[in-house]
PDB file of C-alpha atoms in Angstrom:
ATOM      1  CA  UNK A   1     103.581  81.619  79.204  1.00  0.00           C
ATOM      2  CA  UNK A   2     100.874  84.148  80.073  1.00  0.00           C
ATOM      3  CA  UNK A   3     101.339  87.287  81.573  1.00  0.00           C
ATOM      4  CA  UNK A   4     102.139  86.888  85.326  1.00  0.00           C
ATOM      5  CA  UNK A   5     103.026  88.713  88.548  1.00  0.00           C
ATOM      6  CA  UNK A   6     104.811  86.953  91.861  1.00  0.00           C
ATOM      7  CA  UNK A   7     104.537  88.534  94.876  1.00  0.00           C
ATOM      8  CA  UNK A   8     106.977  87.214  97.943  1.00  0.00           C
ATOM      9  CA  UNK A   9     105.727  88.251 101.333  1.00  0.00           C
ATOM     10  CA  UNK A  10     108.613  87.443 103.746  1.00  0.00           C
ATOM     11  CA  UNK A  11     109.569  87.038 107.634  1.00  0.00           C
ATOM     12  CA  UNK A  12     112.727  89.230 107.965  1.00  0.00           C
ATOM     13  CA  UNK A  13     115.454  86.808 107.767  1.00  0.00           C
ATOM     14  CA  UNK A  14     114.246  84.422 105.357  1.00  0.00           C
ATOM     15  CA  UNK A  15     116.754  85.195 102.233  1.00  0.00           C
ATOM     16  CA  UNK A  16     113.712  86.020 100.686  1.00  0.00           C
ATOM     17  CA  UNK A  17     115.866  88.507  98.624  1.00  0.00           C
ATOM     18  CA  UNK A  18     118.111  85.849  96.953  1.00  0.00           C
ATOM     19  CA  UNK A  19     114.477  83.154  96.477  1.00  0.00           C
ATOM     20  CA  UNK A  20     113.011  86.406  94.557  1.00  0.00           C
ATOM     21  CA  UNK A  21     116.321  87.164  92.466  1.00  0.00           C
ATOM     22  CA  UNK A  22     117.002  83.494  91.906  1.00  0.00           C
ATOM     23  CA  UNK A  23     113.048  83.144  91.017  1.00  0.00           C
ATOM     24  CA  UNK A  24     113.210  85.899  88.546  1.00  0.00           C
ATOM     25  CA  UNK A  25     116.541  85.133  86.959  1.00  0.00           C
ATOM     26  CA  UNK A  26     115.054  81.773  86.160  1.00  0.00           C
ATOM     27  CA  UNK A  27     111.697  82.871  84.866  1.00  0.00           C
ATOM     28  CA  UNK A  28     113.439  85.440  82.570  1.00  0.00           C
ATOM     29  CA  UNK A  29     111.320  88.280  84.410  1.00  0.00           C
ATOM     30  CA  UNK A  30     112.628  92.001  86.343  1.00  0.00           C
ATOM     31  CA  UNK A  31     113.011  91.296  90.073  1.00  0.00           C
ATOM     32  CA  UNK A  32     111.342  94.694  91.901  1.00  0.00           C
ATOM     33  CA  UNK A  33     112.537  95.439  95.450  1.00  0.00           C
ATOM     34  CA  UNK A  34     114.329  98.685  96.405  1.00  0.00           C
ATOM     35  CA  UNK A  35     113.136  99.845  93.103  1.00  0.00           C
ATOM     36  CA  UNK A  36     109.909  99.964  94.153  1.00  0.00           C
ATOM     37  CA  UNK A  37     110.262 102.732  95.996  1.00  0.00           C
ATOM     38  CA  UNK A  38     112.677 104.605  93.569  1.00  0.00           C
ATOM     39  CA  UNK A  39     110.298 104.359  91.082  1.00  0.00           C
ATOM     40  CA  UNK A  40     107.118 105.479  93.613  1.00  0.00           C
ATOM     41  CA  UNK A  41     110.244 108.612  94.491  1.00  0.00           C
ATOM     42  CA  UNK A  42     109.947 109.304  91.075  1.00  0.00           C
ATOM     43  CA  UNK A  43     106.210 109.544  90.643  1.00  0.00           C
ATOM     44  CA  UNK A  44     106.098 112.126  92.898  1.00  0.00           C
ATOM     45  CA  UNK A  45     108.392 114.455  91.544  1.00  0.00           C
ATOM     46  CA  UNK A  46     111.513 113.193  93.417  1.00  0.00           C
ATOM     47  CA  UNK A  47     114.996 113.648  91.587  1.00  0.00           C
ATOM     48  CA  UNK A  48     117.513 112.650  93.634  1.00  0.00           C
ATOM     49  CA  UNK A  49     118.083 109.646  96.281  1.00  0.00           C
ATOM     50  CA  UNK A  50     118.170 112.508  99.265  1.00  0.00           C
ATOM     51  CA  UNK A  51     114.752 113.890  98.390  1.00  0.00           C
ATOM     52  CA  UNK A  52     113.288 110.434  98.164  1.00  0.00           C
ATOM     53  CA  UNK A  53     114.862 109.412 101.513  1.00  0.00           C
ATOM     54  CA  UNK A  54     113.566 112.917 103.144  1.00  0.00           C
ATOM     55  CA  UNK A  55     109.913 112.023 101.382  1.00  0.00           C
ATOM     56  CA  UNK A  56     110.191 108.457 102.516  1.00  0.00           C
ATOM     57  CA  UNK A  57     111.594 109.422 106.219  1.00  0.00           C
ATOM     58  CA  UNK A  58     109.803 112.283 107.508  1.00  0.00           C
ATOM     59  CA  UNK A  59     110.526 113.785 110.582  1.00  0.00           C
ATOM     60  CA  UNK A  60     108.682 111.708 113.075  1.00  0.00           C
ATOM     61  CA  UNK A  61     106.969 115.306 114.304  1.00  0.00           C
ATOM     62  CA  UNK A  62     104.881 115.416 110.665  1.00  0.00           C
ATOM     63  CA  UNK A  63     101.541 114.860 111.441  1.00  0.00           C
ATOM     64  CA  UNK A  64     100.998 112.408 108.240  1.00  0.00           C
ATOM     65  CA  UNK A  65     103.123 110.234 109.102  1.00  0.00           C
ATOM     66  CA  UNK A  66     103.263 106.789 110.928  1.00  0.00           C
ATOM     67  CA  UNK A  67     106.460 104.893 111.962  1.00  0.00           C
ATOM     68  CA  UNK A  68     106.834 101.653 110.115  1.00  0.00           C
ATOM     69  CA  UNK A  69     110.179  99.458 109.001  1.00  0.00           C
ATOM     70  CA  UNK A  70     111.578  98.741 105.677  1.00  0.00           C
ATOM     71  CA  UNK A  71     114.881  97.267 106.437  1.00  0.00           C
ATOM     72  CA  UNK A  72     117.259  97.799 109.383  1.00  0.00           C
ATOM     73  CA  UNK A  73     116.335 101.382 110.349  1.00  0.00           C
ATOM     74  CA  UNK A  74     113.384 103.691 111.492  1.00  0.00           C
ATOM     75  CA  UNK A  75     111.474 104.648 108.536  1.00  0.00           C
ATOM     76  CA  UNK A  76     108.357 107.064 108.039  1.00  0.00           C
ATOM     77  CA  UNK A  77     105.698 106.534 105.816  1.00  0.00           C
ATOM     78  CA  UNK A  78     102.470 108.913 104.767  1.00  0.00           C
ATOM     79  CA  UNK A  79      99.698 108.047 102.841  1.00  0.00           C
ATOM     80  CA  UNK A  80     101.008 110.025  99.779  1.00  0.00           C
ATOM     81  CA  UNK A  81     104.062 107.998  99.911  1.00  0.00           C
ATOM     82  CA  UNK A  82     101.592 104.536 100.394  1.00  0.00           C
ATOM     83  CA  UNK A  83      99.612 105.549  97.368  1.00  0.00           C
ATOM     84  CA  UNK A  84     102.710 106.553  95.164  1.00  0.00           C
ATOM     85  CA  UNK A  85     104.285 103.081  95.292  1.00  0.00           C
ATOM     86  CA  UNK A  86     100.958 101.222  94.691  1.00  0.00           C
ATOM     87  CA  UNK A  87     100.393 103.499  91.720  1.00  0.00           C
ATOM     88  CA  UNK A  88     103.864 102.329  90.827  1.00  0.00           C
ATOM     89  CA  UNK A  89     103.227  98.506  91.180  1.00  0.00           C
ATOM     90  CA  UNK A  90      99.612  98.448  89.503  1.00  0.00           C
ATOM     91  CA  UNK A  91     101.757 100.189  86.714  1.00  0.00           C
ATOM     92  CA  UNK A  92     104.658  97.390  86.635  1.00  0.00           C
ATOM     93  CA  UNK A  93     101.749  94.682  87.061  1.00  0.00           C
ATOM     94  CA  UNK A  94     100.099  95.927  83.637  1.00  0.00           C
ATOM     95  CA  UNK A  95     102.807  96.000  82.041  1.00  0.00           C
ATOM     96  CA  UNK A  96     105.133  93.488  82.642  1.00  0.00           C
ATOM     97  CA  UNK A  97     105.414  89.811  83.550  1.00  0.00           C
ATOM     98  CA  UNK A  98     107.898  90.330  86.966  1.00  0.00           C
ATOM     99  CA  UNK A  99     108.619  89.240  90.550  1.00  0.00           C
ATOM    100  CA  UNK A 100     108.023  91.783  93.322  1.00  0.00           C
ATOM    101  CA  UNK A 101     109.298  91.571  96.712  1.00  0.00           C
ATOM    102  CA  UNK A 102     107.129  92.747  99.818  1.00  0.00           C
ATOM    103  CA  UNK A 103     105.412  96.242  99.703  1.00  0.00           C
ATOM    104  CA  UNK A 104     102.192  94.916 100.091  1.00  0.00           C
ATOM    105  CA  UNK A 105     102.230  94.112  96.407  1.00  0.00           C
ATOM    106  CA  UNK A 106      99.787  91.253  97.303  1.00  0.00           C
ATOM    107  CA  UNK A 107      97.525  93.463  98.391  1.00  0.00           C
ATOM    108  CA  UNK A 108      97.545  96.386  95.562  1.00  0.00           C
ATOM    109  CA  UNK A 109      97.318  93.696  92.882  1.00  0.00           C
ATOM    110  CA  UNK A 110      94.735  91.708  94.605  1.00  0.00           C
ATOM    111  CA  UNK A 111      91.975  92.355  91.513  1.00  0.00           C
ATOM    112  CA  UNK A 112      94.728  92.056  88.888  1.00  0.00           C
ATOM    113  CA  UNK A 113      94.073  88.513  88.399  1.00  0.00           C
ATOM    114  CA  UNK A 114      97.169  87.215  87.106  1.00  0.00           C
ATOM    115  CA  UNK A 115      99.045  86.717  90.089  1.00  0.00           C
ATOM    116  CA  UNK A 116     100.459  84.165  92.243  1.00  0.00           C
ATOM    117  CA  UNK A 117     101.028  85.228  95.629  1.00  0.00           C
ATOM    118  CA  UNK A 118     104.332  83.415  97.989  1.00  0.00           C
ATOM    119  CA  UNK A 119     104.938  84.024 101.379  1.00  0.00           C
ATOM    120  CA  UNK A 120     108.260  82.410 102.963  1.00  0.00           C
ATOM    121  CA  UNK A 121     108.554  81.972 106.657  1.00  0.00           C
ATOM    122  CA  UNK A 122     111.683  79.777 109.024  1.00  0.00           C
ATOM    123  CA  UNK A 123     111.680  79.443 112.436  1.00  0.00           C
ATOM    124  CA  UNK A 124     113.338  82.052 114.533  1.00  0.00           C
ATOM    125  CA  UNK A 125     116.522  80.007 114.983  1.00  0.00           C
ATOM    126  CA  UNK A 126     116.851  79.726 111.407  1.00  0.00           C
ATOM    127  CA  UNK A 127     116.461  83.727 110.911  1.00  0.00           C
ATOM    128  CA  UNK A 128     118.808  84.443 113.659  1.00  0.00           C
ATOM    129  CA  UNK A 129     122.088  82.243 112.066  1.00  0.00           C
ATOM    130  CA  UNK A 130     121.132  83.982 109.083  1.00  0.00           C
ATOM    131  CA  UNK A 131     121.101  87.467 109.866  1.00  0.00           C
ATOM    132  CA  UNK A 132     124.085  87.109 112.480  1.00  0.00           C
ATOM    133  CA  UNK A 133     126.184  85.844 108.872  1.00  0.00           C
ATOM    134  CA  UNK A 134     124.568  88.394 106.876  1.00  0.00           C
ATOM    135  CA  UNK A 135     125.570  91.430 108.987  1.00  0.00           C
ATOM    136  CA  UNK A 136     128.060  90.122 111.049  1.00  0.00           C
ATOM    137  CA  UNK A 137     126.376  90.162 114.337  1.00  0.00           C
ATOM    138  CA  UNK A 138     125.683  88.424 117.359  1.00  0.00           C
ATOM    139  CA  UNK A 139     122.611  85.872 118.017  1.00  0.00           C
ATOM    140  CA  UNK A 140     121.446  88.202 120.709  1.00  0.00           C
ATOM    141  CA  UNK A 141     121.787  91.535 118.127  1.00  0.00           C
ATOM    142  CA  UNK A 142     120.593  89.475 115.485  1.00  0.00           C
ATOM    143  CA  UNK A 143     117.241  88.280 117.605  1.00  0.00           C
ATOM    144  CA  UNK A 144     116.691  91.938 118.405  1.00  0.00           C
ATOM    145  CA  UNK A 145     116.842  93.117 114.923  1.00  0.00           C
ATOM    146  CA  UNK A 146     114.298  90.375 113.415  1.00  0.00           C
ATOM    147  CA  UNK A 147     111.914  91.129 116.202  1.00  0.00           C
ATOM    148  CA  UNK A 148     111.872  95.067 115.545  1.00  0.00           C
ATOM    149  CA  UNK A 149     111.778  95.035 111.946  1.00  0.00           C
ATOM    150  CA  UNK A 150     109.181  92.327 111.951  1.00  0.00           C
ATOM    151  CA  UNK A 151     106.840  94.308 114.240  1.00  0.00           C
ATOM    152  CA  UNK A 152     108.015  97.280 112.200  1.00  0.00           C
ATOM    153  CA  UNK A 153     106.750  95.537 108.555  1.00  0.00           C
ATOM    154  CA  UNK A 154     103.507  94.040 110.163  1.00  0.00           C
ATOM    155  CA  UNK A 155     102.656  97.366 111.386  1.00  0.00           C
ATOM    156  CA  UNK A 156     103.134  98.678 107.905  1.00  0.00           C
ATOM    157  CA  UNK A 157     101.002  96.277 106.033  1.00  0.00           C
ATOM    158  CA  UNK A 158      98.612  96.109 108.620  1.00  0.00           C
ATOM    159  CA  UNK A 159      98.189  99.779 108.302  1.00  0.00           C
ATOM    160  CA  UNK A 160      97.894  99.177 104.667  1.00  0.00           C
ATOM    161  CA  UNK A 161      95.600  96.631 104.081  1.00  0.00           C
ATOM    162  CA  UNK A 162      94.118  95.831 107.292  1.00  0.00           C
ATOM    163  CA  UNK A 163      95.492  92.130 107.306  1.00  0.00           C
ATOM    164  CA  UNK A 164      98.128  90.466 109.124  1.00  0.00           C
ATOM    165  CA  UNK A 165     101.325  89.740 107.268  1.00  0.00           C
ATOM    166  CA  UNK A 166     101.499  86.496 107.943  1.00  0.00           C
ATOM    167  CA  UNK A 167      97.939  85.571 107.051  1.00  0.00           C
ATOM    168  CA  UNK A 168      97.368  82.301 104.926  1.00  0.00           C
ATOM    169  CA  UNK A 169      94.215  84.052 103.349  1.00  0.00           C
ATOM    170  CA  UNK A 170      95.534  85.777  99.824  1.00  0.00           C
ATOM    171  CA  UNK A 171      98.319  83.504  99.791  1.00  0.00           C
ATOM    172  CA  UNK A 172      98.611  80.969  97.095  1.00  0.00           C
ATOM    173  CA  UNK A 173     101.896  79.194  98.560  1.00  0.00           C
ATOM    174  CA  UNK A 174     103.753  79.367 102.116  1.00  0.00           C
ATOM    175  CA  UNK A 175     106.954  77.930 102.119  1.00  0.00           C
ATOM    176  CA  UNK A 176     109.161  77.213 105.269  1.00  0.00           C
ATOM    177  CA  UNK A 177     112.496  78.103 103.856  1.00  0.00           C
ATOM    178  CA  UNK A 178     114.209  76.181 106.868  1.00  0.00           C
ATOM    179  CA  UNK A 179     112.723  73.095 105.260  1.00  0.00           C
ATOM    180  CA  UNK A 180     113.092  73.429 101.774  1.00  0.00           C
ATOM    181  CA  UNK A 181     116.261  76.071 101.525  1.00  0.00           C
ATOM    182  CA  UNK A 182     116.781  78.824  99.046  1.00  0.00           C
ATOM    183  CA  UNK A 183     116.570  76.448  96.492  1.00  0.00           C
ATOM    184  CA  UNK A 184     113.930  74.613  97.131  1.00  0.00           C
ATOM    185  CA  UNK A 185     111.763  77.324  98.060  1.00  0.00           C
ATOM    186  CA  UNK A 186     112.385  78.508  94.154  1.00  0.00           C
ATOM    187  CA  UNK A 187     111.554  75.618  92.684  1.00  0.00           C
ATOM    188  CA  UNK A 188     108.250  75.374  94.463  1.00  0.00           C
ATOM    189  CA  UNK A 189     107.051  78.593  93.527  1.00  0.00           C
ATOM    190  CA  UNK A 190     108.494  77.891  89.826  1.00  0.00           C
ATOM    191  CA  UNK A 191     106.590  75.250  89.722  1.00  0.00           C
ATOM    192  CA  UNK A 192     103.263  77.145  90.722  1.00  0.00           C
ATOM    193  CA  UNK A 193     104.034  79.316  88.331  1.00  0.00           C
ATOM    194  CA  UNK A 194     104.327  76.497  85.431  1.00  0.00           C
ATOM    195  CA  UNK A 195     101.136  75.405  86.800  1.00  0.00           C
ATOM    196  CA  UNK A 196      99.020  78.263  86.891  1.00  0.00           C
ATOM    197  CA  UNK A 197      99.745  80.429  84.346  1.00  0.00           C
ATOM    198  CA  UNK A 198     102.078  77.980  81.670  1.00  0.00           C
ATOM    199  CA  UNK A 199     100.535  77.085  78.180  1.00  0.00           C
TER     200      UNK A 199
END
């Protein structure tokens, strides 16, 4: 198989996690989430997990810094920090066949040529059973924390590339994971993979 890069662009709430582990696992690739940002930590000089998260999470009074969301709490991102991890993922992308998981990877390896970009998406009912199981909370909490961190990540990658998160343009494949399951979801993009870039 050629070289190849998957991006997954995600709803929060979506398993999009276990689609991009189960996706890589049966590809034989690296699956690239948290690491991402480790690895854009490192780049700039940062040794331990404290400095990263004081780099990564300014104080909201920094002037360079906008509030975003990258998982369940406030987060604050500069443009240092925005170029570090897509100097990170071009890096990765040239390198390695892999599947990367949000972190506007679409968007940094949008010239790269050889990738195939997902986005998976369930309707809000879906999200909410899901999240309430995976952290043990209410419907209500749940609904509240899939509507702030999705406003949180669309501010993010809007800020980034100027698109909306959910837009079908630079997307290969959109899967409603409601439809098709975790499962099914992988095998879908599997197969888009077989077909685009298999001998």
């Amino acid at each position: 198989m050629k070289h190849f890069v998957i991006t997954i662009g995600r709803e929060f709430g979506c398993n999009a996690r276990e689609i991009g582990r189960q996706l890589a696992s049966r590809l034989g690739v690296k699956f690239y989430d948290k690491e991402l940002v480790d690895l854009a930590s490192e780049k700039l000089g940062l040794e331990s997990t404290e400095a990263a998260k004081g780099f990564f999470h300014p104080r909201a009074s920094d002037p360079l810094a906008e509030e975003f969301g990258y998982g369940v709490s406030r987060s604050y991102f500069n443009a240092r920090a925005v170029d570090a991890q897509a100097y990170v993922i071009r890096k990765i992308a040239n390198s390695e066949s892999c599947v990367m998981l949000g972190r506007c990877s679409d968007y940094f390896l949008q010239e790269f040529g050889t990738t195939l970009n997902a986005f998976v998406y369930a309707p809000l009912p879906y999200r909410i059973q899901h999240i309430s199981e995976a952290y043990d909370l209410t419907p209500g909490e749940a609904e509240k924390m899939i509507k702030k961190i999705d406003k949180q990540r669309h501010k993010y990658y809007k800020y980034v590339t100027g698109k909306n998160r959910g837009d079908r343009h630079g997307r290969n494949i959109m899967i409603d994971v409601e439809m098709f399951g975790v499962e099914g979801a992988v095998d879908l993009i599997y197969s888009a993979v077989q077909q685009k870039f298999g001998e």
